[in-house]
Tab-separated table of N, CA and C in Angstrom:
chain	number	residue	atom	x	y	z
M	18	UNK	N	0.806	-1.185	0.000
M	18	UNK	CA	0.000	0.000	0.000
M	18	UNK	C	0.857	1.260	0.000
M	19	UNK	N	2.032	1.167	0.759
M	19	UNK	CA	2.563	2.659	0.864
M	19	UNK	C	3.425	2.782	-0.567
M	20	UNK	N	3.712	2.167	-1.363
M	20	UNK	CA	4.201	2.173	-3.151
M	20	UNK	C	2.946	3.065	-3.166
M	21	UNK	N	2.179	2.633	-3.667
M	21	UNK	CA	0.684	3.372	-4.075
M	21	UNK	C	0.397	4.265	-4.302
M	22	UNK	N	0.507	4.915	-2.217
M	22	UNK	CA	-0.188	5.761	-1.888
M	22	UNK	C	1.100	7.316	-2.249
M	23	UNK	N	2.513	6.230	-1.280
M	23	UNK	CA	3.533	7.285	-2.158
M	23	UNK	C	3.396	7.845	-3.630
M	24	UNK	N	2.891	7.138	-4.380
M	24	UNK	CA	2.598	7.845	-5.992
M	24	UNK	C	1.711	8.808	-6.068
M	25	UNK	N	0.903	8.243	-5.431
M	25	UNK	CA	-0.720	8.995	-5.551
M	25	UNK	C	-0.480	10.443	-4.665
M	26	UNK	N	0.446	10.090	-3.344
M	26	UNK	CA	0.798	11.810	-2.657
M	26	UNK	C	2.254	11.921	-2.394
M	27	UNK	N	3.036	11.660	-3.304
M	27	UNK	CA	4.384	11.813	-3.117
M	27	UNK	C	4.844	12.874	-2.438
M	28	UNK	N	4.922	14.328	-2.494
M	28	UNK	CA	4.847	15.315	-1.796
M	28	UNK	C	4.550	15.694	-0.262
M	29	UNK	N	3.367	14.611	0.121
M	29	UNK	CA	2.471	14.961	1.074
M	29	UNK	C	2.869	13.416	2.497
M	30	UNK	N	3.824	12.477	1.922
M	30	UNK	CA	3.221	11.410	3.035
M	30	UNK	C	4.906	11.873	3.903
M	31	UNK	N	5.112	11.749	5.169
M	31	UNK	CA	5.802	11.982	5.980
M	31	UNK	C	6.045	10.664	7.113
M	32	UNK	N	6.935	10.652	7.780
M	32	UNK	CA	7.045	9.323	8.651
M	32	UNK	C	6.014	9.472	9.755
M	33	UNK	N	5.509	10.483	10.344
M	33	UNK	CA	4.313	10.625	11.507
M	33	UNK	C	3.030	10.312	10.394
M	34	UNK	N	3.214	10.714	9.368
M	34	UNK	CA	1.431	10.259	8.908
M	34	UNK	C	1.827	8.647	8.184
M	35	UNK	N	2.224	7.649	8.448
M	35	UNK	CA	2.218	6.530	7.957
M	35	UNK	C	1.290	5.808	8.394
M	36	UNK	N	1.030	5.908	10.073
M	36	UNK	CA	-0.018	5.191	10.892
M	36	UNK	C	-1.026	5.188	10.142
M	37	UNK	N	-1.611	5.817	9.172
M	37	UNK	CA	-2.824	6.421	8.849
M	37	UNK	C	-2.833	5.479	7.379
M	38	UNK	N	-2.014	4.591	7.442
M	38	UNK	CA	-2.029	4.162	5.737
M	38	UNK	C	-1.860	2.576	6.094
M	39	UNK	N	-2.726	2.245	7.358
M	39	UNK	CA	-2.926	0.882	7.848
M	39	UNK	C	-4.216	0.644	8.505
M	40	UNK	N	-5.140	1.739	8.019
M	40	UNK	CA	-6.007	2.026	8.952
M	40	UNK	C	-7.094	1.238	8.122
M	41	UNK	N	-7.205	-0.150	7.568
M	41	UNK	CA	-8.352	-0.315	6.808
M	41	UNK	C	-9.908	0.442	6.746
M	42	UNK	N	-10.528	0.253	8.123
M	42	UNK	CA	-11.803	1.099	8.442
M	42	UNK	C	-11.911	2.824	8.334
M	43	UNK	N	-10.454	3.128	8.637
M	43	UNK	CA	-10.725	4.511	8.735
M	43	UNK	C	-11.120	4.706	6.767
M	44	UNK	N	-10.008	3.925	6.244
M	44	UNK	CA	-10.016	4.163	4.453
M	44	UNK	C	-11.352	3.764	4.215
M	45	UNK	N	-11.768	2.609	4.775
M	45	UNK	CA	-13.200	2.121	3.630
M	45	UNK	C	-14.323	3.266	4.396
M	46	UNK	N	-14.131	3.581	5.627
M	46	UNK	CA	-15.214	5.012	5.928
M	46	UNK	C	-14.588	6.340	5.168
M	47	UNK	N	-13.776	6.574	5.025
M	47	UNK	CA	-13.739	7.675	4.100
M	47	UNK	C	-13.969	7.329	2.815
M	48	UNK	N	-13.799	6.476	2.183
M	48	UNK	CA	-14.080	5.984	0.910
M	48	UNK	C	-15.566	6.548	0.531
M	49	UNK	N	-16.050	5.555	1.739
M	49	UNK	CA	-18.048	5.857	1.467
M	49	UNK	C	-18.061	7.594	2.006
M	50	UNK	N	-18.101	8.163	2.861
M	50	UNK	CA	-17.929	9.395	3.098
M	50	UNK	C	-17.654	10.268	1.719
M	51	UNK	N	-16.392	10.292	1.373
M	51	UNK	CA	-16.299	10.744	-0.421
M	51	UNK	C	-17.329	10.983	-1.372
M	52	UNK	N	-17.804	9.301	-1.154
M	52	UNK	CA	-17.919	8.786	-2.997
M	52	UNK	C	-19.784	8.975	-2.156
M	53	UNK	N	-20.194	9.038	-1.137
M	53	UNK	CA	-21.708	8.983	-0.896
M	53	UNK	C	-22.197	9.333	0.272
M	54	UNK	N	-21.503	10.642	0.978
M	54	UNK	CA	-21.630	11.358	2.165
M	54	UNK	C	-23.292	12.057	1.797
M	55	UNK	N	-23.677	12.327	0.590
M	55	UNK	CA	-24.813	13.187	0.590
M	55	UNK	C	-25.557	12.395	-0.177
M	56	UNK	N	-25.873	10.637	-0.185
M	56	UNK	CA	-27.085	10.181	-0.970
M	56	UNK	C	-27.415	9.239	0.132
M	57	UNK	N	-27.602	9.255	0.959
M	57	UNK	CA	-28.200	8.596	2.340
M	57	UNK	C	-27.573	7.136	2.683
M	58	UNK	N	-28.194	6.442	3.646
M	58	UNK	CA	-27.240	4.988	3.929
M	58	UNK	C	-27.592	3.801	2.467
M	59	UNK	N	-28.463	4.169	2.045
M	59	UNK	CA	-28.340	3.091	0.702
M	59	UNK	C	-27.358	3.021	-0.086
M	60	UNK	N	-27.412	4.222	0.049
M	60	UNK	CA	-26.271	4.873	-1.698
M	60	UNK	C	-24.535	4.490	-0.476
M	61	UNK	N	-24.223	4.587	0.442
M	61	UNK	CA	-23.387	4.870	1.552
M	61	UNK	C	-22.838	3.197	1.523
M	62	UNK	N	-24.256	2.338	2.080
M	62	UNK	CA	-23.791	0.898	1.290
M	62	UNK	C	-23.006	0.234	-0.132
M	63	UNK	N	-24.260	0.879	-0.613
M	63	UNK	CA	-23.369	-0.007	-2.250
M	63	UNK	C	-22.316	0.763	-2.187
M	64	UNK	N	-21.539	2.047	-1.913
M	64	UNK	CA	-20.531	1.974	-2.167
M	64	UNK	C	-19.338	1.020	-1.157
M	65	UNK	N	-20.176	0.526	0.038
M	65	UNK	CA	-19.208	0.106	0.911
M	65	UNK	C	-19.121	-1.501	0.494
M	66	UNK	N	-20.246	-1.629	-0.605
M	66	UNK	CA	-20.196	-3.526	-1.142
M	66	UNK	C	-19.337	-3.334	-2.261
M	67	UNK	N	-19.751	-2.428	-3.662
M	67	UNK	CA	-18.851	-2.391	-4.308
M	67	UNK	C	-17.048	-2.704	-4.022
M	68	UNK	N	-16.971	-1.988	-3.157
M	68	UNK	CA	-15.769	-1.959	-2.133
M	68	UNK	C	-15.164	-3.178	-2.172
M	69	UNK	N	-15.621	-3.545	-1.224
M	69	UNK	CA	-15.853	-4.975	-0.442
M	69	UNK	C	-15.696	-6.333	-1.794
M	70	UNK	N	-16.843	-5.773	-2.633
M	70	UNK	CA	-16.989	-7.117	-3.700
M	70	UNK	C	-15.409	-6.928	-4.108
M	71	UNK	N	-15.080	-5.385	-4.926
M	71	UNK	CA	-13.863	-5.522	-5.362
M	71	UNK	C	-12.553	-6.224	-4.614
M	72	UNK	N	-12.476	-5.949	-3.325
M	72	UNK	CA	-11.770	-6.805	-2.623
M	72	UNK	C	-11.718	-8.507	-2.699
M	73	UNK	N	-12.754	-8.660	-3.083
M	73	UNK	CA	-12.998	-10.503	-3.344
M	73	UNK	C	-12.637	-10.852	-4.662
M	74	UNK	N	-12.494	-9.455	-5.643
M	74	UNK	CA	-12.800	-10.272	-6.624
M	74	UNK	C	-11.298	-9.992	-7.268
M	75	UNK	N	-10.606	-9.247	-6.560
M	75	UNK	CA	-8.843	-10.031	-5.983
M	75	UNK	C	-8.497	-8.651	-7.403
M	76	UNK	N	-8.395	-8.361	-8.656
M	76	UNK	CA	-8.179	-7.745	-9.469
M	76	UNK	C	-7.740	-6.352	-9.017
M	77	UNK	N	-8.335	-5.995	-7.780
M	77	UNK	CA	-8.342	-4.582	-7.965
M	77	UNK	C	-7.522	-4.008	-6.743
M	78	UNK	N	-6.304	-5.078	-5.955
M	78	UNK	CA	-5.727	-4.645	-4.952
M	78	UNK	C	-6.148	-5.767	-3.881
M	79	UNK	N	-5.555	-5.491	-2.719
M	79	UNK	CA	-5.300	-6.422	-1.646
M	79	UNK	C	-5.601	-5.490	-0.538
M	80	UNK	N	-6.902	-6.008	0.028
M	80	UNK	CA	-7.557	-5.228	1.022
M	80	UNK	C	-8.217	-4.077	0.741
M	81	UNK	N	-9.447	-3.354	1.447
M	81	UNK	CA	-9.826	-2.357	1.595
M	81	UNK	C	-8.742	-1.076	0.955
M	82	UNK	N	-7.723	-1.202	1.313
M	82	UNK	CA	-6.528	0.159	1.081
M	82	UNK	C	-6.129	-0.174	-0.271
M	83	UNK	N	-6.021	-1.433	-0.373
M	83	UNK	CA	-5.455	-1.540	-1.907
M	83	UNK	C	-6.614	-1.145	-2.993
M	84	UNK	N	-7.143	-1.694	-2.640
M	84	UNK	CA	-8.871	-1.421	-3.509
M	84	UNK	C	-8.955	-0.021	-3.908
M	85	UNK	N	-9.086	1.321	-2.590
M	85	UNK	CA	-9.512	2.211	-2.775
M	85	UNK	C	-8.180	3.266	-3.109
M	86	UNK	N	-7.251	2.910	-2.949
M	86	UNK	CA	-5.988	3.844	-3.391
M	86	UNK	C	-5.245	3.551	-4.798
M	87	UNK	N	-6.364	2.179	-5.687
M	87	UNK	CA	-5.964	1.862	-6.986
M	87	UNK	C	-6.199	3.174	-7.677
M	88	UNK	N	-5.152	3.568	-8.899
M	88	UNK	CA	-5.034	4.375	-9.187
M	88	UNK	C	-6.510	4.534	-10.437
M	89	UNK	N	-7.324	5.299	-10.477
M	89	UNK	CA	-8.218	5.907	-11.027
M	89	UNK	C	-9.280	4.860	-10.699
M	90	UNK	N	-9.513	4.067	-9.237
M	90	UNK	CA	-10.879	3.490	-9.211
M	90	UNK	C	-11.616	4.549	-8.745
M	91	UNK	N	-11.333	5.350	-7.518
M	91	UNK	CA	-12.515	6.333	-6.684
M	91	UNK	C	-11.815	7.787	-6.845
M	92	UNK	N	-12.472	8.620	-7.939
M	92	UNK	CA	-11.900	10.113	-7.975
M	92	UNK	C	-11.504	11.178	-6.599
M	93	UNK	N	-12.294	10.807	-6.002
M	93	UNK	CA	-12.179	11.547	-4.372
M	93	UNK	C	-10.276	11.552	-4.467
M	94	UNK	N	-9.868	9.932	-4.241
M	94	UNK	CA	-8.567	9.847	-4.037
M	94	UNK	C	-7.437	10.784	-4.905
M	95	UNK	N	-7.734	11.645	-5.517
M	95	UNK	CA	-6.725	12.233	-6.110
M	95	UNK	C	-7.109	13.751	-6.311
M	96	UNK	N	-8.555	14.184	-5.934
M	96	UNK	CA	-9.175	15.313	-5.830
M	96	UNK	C	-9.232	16.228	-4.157
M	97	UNK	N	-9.159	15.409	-3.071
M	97	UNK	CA	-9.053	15.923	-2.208
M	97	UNK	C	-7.589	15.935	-1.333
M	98	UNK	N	-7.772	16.963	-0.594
M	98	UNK	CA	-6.421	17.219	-0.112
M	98	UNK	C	-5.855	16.019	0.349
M	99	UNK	N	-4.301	15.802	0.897
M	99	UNK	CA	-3.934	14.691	1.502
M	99	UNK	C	-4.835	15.014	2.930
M	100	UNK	N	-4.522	16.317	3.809
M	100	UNK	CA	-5.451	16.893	4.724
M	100	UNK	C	-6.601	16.249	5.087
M	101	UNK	N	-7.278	16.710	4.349
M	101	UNK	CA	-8.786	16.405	4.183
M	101	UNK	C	-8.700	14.674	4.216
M	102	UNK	N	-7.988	14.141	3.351
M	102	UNK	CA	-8.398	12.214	3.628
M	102	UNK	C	-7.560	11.844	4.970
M	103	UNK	N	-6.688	12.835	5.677
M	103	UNK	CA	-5.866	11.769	6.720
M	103	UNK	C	-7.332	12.285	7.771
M	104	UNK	N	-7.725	13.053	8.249
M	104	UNK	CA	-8.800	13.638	8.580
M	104	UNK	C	-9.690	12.964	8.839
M	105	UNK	N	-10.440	11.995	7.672
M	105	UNK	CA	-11.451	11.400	7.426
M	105	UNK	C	-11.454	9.788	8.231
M	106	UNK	N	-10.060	9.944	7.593
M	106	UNK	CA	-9.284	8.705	7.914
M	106	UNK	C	-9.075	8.208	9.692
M	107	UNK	N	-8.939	9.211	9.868
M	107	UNK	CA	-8.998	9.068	11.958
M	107	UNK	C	-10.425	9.638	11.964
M	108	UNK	N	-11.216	9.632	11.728
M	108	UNK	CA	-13.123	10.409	12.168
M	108	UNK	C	-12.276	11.400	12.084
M	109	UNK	N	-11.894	12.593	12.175
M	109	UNK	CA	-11.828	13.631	12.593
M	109	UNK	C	-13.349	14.646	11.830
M	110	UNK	N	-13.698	15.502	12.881
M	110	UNK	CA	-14.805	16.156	12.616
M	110	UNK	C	-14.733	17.704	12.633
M	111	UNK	N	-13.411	17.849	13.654
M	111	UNK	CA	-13.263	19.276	14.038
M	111	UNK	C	-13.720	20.393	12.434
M	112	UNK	N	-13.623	20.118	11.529
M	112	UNK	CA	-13.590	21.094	10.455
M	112	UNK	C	-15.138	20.785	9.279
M	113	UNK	N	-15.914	20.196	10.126
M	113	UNK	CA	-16.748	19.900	9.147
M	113	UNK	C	-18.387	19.887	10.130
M	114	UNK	N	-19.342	20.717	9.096
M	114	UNK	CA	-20.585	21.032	9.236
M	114	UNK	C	-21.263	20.040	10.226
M	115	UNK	N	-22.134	20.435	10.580
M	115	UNK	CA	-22.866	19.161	11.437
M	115	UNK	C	-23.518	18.125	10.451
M	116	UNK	N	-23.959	18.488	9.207
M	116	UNK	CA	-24.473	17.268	8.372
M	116	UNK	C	-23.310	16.572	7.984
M	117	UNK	N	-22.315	16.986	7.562
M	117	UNK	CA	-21.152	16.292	7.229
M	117	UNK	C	-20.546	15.352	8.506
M	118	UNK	N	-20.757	15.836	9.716
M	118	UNK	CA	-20.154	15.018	10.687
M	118	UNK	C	-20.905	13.759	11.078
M	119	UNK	N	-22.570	13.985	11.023
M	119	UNK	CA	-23.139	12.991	10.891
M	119	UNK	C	-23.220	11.908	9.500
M	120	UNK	N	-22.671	12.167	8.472
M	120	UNK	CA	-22.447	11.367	7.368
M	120	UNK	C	-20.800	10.760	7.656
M	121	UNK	N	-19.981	11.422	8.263
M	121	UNK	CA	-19.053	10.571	8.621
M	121	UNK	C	-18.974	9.295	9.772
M	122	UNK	N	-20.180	9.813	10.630
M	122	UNK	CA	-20.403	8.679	11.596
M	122	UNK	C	-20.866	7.757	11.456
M	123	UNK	N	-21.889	7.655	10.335
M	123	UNK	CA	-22.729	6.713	9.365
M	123	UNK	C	-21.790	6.268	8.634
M	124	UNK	N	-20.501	7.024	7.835
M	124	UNK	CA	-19.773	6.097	7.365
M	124	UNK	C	-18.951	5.132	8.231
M	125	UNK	N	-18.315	5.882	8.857
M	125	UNK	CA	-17.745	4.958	9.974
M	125	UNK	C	-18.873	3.357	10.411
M	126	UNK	N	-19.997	4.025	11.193
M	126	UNK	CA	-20.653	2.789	11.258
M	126	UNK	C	-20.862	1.817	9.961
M	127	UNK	N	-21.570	2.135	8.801
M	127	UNK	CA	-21.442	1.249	7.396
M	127	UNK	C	-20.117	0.531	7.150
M	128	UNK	N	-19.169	0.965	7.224
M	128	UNK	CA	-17.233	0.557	7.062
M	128	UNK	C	-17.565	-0.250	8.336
M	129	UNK	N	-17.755	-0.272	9.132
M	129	UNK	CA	-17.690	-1.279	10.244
M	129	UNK	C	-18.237	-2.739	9.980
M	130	UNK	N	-19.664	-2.320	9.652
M	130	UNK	CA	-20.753	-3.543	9.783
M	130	UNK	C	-19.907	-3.907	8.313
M	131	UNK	N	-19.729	-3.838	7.669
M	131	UNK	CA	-18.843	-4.240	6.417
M	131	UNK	C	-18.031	-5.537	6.645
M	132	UNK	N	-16.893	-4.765	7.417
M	132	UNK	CA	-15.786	-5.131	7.435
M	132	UNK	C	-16.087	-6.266	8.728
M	133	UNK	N	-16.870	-6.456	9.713
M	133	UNK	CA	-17.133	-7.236	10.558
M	133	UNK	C	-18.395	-8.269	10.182
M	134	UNK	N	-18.997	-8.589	9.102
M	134	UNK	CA	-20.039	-9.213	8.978
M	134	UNK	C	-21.261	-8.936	8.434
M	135	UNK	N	-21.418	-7.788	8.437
M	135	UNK	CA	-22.894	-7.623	8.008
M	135	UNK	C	-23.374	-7.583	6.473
M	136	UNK	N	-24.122	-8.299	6.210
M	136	UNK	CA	-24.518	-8.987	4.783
M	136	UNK	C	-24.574	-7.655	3.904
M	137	UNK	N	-24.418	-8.005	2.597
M	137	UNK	CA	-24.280	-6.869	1.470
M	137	UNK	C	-25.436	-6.505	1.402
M	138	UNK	N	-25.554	-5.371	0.398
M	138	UNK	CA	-26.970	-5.191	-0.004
M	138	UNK	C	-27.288	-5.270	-1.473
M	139	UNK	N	-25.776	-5.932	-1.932
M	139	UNK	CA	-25.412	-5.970	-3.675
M	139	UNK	C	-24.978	-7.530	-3.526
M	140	UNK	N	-25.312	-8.112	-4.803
M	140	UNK	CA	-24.480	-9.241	-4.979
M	140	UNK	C	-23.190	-9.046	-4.819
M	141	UNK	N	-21.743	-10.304	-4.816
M	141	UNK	CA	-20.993	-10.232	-4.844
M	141	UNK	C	-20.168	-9.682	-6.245
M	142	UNK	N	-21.078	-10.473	-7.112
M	142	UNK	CA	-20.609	-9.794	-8.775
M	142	UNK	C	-20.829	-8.168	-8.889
M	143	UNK	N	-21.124	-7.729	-8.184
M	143	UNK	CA	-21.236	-6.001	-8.948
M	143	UNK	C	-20.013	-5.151	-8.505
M	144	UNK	N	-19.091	-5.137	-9.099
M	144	UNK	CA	-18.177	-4.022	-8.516
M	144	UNK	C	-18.280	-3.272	-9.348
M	145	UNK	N	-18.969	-2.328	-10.268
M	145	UNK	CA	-18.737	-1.055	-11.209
M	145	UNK	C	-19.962	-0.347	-10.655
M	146	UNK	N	-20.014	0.877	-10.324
M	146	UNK	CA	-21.074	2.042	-10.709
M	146	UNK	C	-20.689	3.562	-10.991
M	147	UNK	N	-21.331	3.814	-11.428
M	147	UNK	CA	-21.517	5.489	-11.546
M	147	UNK	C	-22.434	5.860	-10.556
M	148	UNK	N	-22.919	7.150	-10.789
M	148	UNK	CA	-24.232	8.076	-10.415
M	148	UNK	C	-24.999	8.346	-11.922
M	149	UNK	N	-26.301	8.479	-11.365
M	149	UNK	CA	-27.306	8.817	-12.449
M	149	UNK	C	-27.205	9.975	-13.471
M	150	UNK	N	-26.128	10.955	-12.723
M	150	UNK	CA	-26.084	11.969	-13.821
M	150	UNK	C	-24.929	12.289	-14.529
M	151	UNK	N	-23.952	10.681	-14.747
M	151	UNK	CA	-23.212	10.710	-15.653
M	151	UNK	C	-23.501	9.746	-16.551
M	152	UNK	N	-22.607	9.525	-17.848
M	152	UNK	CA	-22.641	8.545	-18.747
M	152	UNK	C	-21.840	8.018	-18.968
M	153	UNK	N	-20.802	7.068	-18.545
M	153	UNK	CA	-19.080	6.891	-18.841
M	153	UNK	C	-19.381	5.923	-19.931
M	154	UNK	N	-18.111	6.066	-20.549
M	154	UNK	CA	-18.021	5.712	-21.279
M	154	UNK	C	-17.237	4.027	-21.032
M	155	UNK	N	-17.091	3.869	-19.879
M	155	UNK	CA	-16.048	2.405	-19.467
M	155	UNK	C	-17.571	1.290	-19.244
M	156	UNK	N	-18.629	1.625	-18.931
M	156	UNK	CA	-19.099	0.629	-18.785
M	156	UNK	C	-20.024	-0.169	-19.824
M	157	UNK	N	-20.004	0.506	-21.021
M	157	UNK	CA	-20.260	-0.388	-22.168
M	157	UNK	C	-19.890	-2.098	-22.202
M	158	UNK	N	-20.845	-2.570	-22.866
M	158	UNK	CA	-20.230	-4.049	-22.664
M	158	UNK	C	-20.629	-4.632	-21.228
M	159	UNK	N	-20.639	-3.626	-20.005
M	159	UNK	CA	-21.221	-4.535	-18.688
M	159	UNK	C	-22.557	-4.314	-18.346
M	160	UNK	N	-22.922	-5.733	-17.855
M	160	UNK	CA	-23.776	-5.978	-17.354
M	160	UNK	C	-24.461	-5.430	-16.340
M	161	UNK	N	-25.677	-4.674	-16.833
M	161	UNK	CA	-26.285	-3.587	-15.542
M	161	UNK	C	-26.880	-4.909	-14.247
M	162	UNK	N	-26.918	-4.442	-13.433
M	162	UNK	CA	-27.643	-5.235	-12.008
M	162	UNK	C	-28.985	-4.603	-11.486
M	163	UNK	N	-28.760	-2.956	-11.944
M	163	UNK	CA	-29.804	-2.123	-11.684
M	163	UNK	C	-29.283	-0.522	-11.441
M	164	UNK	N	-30.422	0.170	-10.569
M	164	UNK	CA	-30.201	1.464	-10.089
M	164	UNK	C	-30.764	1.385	-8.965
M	165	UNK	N	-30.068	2.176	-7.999
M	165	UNK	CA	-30.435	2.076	-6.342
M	165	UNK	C	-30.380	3.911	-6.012
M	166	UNK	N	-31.319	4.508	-6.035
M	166	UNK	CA	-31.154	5.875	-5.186
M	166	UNK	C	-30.131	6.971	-6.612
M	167	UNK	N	-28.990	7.232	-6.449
M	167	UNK	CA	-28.407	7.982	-7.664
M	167	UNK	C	-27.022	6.548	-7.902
M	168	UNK	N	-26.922	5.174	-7.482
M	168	UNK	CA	-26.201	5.019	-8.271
M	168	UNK	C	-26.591	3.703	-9.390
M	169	UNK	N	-25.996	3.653	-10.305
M	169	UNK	CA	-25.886	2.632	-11.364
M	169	UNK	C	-25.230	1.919	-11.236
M	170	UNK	N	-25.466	0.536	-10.843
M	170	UNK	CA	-24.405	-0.510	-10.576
M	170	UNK	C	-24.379	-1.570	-11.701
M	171	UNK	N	-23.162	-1.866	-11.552
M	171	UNK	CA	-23.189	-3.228	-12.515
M	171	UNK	C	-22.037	-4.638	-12.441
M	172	UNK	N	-22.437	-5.336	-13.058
M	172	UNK	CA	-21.473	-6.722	-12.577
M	172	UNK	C	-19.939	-6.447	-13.397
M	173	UNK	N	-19.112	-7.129	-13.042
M	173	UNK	CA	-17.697	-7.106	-13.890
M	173	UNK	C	-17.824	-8.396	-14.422
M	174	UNK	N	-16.873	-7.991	-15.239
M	174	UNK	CA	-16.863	-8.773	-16.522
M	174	UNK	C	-16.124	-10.503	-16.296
């Protein structure tokens, strides 16, 4: 993971912030926080199964950290400050609205029940989605599963 993440913030990682790049839960709650802090706990899930499926389905990294610090899977990771994700990454709340702090606690809890047991709400086959108000162009060729709230999910290939 720290190859990776060194690429992804070469500039920014230091020997006191390393702790922070072992933190599976803190990453898969900021992950969902990111990618679905403002479409409620549904939308907050599938991104925490997507996640999760990708982790099983071994292609896309090794663990939660590998998964979400692959280079161009989750845009957040290269759009927000290093700041802002080590932040997320320990709960930290001090700098963020009261709706935002309660979408981080919900992520935190979702990244938990995840990572400790609690059943998906997606098959295991779906690791691709968007949101409803884009059109990419990568998921041609895959297999839709459906639409849940704003995202579009679909199976890999």
């Amino acid at each position: 993971y720290l190859l990776i993440l060194l690429w992804l913030f070469p500039s920014k990682i230091a020997s006191e912030q390393l702790s922070y790049l072992n933190n599976e839960l803190g990453w898969l709650a900021a992950n969902i926080y990111f990618e679905a802090r403002n479409q409620g706990e549904i939308g907050m899930e599938i991104v925490r199964d997507v996640t999760l499926n990708r982790v099983q389905n071994g292609k896309y990294g090794i663990g939660p950290i590998g998964v979400i610090t692959k280079r161009k899977q989750f845009s957040w990771t290269h759009q927000q400050s290093w700041d802002s994700i080590q932040k997320r990454i320990r709960g930290s709340t001090s700098d963020l609205n009261t709706k935002d702090v309660l979408a981080l606690q919900l992520s935190y809890k979702i990244a938990s029940e995840g990572l400790y047991g609690a059943s998906r709400a997606i098959p295991e086959g779906v690791i691709y989605y968007h949101t409803t108000e884009v059109s990419p162009s990568w998921n041609k060729g895959l297999k839709p599963y459906g639409t849940y709230g704003l995202h579009v999910l679909y199976y890999g290939k």
